[in-house]
Tab-separated table of C-alpha atoms in Angstrom:
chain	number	residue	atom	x	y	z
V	271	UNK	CA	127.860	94.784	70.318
V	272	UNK	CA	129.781	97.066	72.449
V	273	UNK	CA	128.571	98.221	75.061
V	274	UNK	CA	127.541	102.188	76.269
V	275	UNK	CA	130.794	102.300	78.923
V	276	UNK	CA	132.811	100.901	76.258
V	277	UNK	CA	132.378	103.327	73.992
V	278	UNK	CA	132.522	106.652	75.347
V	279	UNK	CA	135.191	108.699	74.301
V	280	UNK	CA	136.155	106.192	71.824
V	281	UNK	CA	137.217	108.237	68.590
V	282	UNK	CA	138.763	107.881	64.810
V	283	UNK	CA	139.574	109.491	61.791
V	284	UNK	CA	139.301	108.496	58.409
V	285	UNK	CA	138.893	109.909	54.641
V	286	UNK	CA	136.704	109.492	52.088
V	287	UNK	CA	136.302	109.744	48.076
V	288	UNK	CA	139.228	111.435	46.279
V	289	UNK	CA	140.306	114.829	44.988
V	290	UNK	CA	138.289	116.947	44.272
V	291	UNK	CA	135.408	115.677	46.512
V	292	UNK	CA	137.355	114.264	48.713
V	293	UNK	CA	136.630	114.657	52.869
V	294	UNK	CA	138.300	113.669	56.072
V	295	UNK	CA	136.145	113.180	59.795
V	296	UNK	CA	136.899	112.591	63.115
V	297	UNK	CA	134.325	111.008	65.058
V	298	UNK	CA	133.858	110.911	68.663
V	299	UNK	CA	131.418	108.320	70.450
V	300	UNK	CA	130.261	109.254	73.464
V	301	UNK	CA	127.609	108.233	76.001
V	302	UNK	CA	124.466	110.787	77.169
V	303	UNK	CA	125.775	112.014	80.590
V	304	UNK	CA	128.875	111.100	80.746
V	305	UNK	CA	132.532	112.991	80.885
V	306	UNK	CA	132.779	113.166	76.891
V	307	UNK	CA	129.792	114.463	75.853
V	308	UNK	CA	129.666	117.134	78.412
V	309	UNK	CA	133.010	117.935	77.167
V	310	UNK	CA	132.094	117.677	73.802
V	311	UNK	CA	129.039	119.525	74.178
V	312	UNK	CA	130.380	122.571	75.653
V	313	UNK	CA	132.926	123.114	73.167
V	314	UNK	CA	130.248	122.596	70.584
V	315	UNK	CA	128.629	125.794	72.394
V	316	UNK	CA	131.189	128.241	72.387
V	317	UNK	CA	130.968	131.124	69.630
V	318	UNK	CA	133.360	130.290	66.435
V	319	UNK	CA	133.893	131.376	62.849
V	320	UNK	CA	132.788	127.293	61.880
V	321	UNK	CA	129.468	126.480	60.511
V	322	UNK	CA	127.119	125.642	63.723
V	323	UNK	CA	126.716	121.829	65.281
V	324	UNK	CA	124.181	120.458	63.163
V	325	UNK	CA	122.512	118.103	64.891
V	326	UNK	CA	122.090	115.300	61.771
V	327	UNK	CA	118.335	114.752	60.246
V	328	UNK	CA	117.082	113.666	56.961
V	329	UNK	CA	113.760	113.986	55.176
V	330	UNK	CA	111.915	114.948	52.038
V	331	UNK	CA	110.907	118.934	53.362
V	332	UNK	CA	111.679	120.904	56.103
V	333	UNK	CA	108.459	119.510	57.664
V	334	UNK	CA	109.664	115.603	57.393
V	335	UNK	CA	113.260	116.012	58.504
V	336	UNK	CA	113.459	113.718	61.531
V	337	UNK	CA	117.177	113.582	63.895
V	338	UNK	CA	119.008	110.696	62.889
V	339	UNK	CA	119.501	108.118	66.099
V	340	UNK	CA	121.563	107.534	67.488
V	341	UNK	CA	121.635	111.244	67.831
V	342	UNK	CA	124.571	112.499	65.610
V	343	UNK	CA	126.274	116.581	65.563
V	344	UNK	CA	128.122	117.605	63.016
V	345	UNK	CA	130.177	120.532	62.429
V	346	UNK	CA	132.864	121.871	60.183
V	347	UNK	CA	136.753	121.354	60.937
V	348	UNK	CA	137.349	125.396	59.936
V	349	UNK	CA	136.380	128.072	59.494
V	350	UNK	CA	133.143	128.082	57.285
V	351	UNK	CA	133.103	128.063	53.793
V	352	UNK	CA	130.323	130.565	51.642
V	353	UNK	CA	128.758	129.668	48.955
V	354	UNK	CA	128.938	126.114	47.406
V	355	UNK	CA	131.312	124.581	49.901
V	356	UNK	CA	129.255	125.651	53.061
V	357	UNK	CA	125.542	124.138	50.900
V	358	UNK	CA	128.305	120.981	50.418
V	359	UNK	CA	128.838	120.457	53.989
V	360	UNK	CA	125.055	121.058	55.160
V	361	UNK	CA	123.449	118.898	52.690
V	362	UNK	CA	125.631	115.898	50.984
V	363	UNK	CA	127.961	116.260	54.164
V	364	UNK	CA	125.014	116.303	56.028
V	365	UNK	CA	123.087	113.116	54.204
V	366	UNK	CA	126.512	111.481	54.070
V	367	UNK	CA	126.819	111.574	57.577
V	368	UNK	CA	123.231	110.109	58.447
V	369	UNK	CA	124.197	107.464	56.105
V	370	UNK	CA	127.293	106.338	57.568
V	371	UNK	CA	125.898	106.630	60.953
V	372	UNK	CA	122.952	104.569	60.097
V	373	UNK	CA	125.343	102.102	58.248
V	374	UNK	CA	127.094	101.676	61.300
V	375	UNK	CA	123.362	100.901	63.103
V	376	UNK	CA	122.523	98.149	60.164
V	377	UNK	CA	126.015	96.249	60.940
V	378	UNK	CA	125.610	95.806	64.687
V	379	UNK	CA	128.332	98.656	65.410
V	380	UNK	CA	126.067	100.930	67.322
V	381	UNK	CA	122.205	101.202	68.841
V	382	UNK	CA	119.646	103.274	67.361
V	383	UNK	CA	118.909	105.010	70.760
V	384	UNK	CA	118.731	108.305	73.068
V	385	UNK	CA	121.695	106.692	75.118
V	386	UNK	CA	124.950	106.763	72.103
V	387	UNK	CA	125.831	110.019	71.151
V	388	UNK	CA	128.219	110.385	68.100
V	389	UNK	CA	130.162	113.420	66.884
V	390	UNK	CA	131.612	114.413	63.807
V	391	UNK	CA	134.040	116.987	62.815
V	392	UNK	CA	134.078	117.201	58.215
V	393	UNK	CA	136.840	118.227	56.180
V	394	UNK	CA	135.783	119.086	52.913
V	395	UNK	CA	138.376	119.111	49.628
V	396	UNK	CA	138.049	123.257	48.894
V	397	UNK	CA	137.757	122.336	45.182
V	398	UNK	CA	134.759	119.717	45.818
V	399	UNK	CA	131.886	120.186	43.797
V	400	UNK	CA	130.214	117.037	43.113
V	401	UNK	CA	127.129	116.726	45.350
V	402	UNK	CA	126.537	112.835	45.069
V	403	UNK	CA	130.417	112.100	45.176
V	404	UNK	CA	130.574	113.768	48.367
V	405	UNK	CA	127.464	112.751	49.780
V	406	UNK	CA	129.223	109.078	48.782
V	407	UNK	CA	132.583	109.857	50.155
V	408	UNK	CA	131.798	111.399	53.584
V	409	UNK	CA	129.493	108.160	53.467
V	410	UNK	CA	132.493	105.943	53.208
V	411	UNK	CA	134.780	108.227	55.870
V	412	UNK	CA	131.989	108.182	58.626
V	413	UNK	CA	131.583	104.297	58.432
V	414	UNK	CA	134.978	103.211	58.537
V	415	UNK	CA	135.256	106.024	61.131
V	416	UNK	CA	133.120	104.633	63.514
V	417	UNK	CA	133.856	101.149	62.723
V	418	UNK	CA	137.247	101.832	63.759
V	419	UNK	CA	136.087	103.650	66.559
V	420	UNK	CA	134.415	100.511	68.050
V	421	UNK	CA	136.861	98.328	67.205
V	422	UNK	CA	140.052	99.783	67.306
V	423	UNK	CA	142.953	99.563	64.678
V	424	UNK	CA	144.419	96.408	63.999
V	425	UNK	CA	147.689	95.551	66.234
V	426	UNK	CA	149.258	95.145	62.671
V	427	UNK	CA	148.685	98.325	61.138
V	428	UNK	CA	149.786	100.543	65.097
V	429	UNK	CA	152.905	98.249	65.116
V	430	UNK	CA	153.887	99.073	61.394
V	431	UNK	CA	153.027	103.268	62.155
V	432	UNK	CA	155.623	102.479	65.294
V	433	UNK	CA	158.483	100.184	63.208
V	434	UNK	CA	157.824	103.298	59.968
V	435	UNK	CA	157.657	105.932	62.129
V	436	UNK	CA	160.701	107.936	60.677
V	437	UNK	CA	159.172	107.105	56.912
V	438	UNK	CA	156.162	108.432	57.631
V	439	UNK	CA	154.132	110.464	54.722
V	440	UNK	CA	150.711	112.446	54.802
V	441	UNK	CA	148.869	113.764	51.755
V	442	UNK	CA	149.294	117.326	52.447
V	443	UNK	CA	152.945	117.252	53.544
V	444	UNK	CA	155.607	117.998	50.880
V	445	UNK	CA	158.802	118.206	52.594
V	446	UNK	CA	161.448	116.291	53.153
C-alpha cells in the first residue's frame, strides 16, 4: 500500500468504453490538509458554467445515499450538458465513479478513510446514451485511473511516448 505522503498530488488520465458511451477522467489523489487538496478544493469552489463537485454517494433513495470513502468529488470537464447527458454524468457517471473508486479500495490501491481524498474530472462522449455502458465504462476509466495514479506508468510505455514522440496520434486529432 502506498502511503498518504506518497500519494498526494499523484494524478492520471485514462478512457473508458467506446463510442458512443465512451468517457475520459483525470483523477487527482490527494491527502486531507495538504497543498493539493486545498488547491483542488478552491478551484472546485469558484462559480463555473460545469455541473457542481459532486461529492460521490450511492444508495437505494435519497434517504440511503451514503458518501463513498475514501471521500471522492466529481465534476464535469465542460461546460454542462442539459438534458440526457447532464442525468448521464450525475447518475451512471456518478455510480461509475463510486465503483471504480471502491474497486481501487478492494485491490489494496487505496484506504477506505477520512484521510485520501480523490478527485475526478468526466468526459462524457456527447452522443452517449446507454446508461449501463457508461456506468461500465467510466467504471473501467476511474480504475485504471487511479491504479496508474499509484503506481505510475510503466518505464516502457514513457520511453516509447519519448522515442514516438514525432508519430504521435490522439483520437480527436485529424491533421497531419
Amino acid at each position: 500500500m502506498t502511503t498518504f505522503g506518497d500519494l498526494d498530488g499523484r494524478l492520471a488520465q485514462s478512457w473508458g468504453g467506446r463510442k458512443p458511451n465512451a468517457c475520459r477522467v483525470i483523477v487527482v489523489l490527494a491527502r486531507r490538509g495538504g497543498a493539493t487538496a486545498a488547491g483542488l478544493f478552491t478551484t472546485l469552489a469558484i462559480p463555473t458554467g460545469r455541473i457542481a463537485p459532486v461529492l460521490v454517494s450511492v444508495g437505494e433513495d435519497h434517504d440511503s445515499c451514503a458518501a463513498v470513502q475514501p471521500p471522492t468529488l466529481f465534476v464535469g470537464h465542460e461546460l454542462a450538458a442539459a438534458g440526457r447527458t447532464a442525468a448521464l454524468v450525475v447518475g451512471a457517471g456518478q455510480l461509475g465513479v463510486a465503483q471504480g473508486v471502491l474497486d481501487s479500495v478492494a485491490d489494496g490501491l487505496l484506504e477506505a478513510d477520512q484521510e485520501t481524498l480523490v478527485f475526478v474530472s468526466l468526459w462524457l462522449d456527447h452522443d452517449a446514451e446507454d446508461e449501463t455502458a457508461v456506468r461500465c465504462c467510466v467504471r473501467e476509466a476511474v480504475g485504471a485511473a487511479i491504479g496508474e495514479a499509484v503506481t505510475g506508468q510503466t518505464k516502457e510505455r514513457v520511453r516509447s511516448m519519448v522515442e514516438d514522440r514525432d508519430r504521435l496520434a490522439h483520437p480527436y486529432y485529424g491533421g497531419d
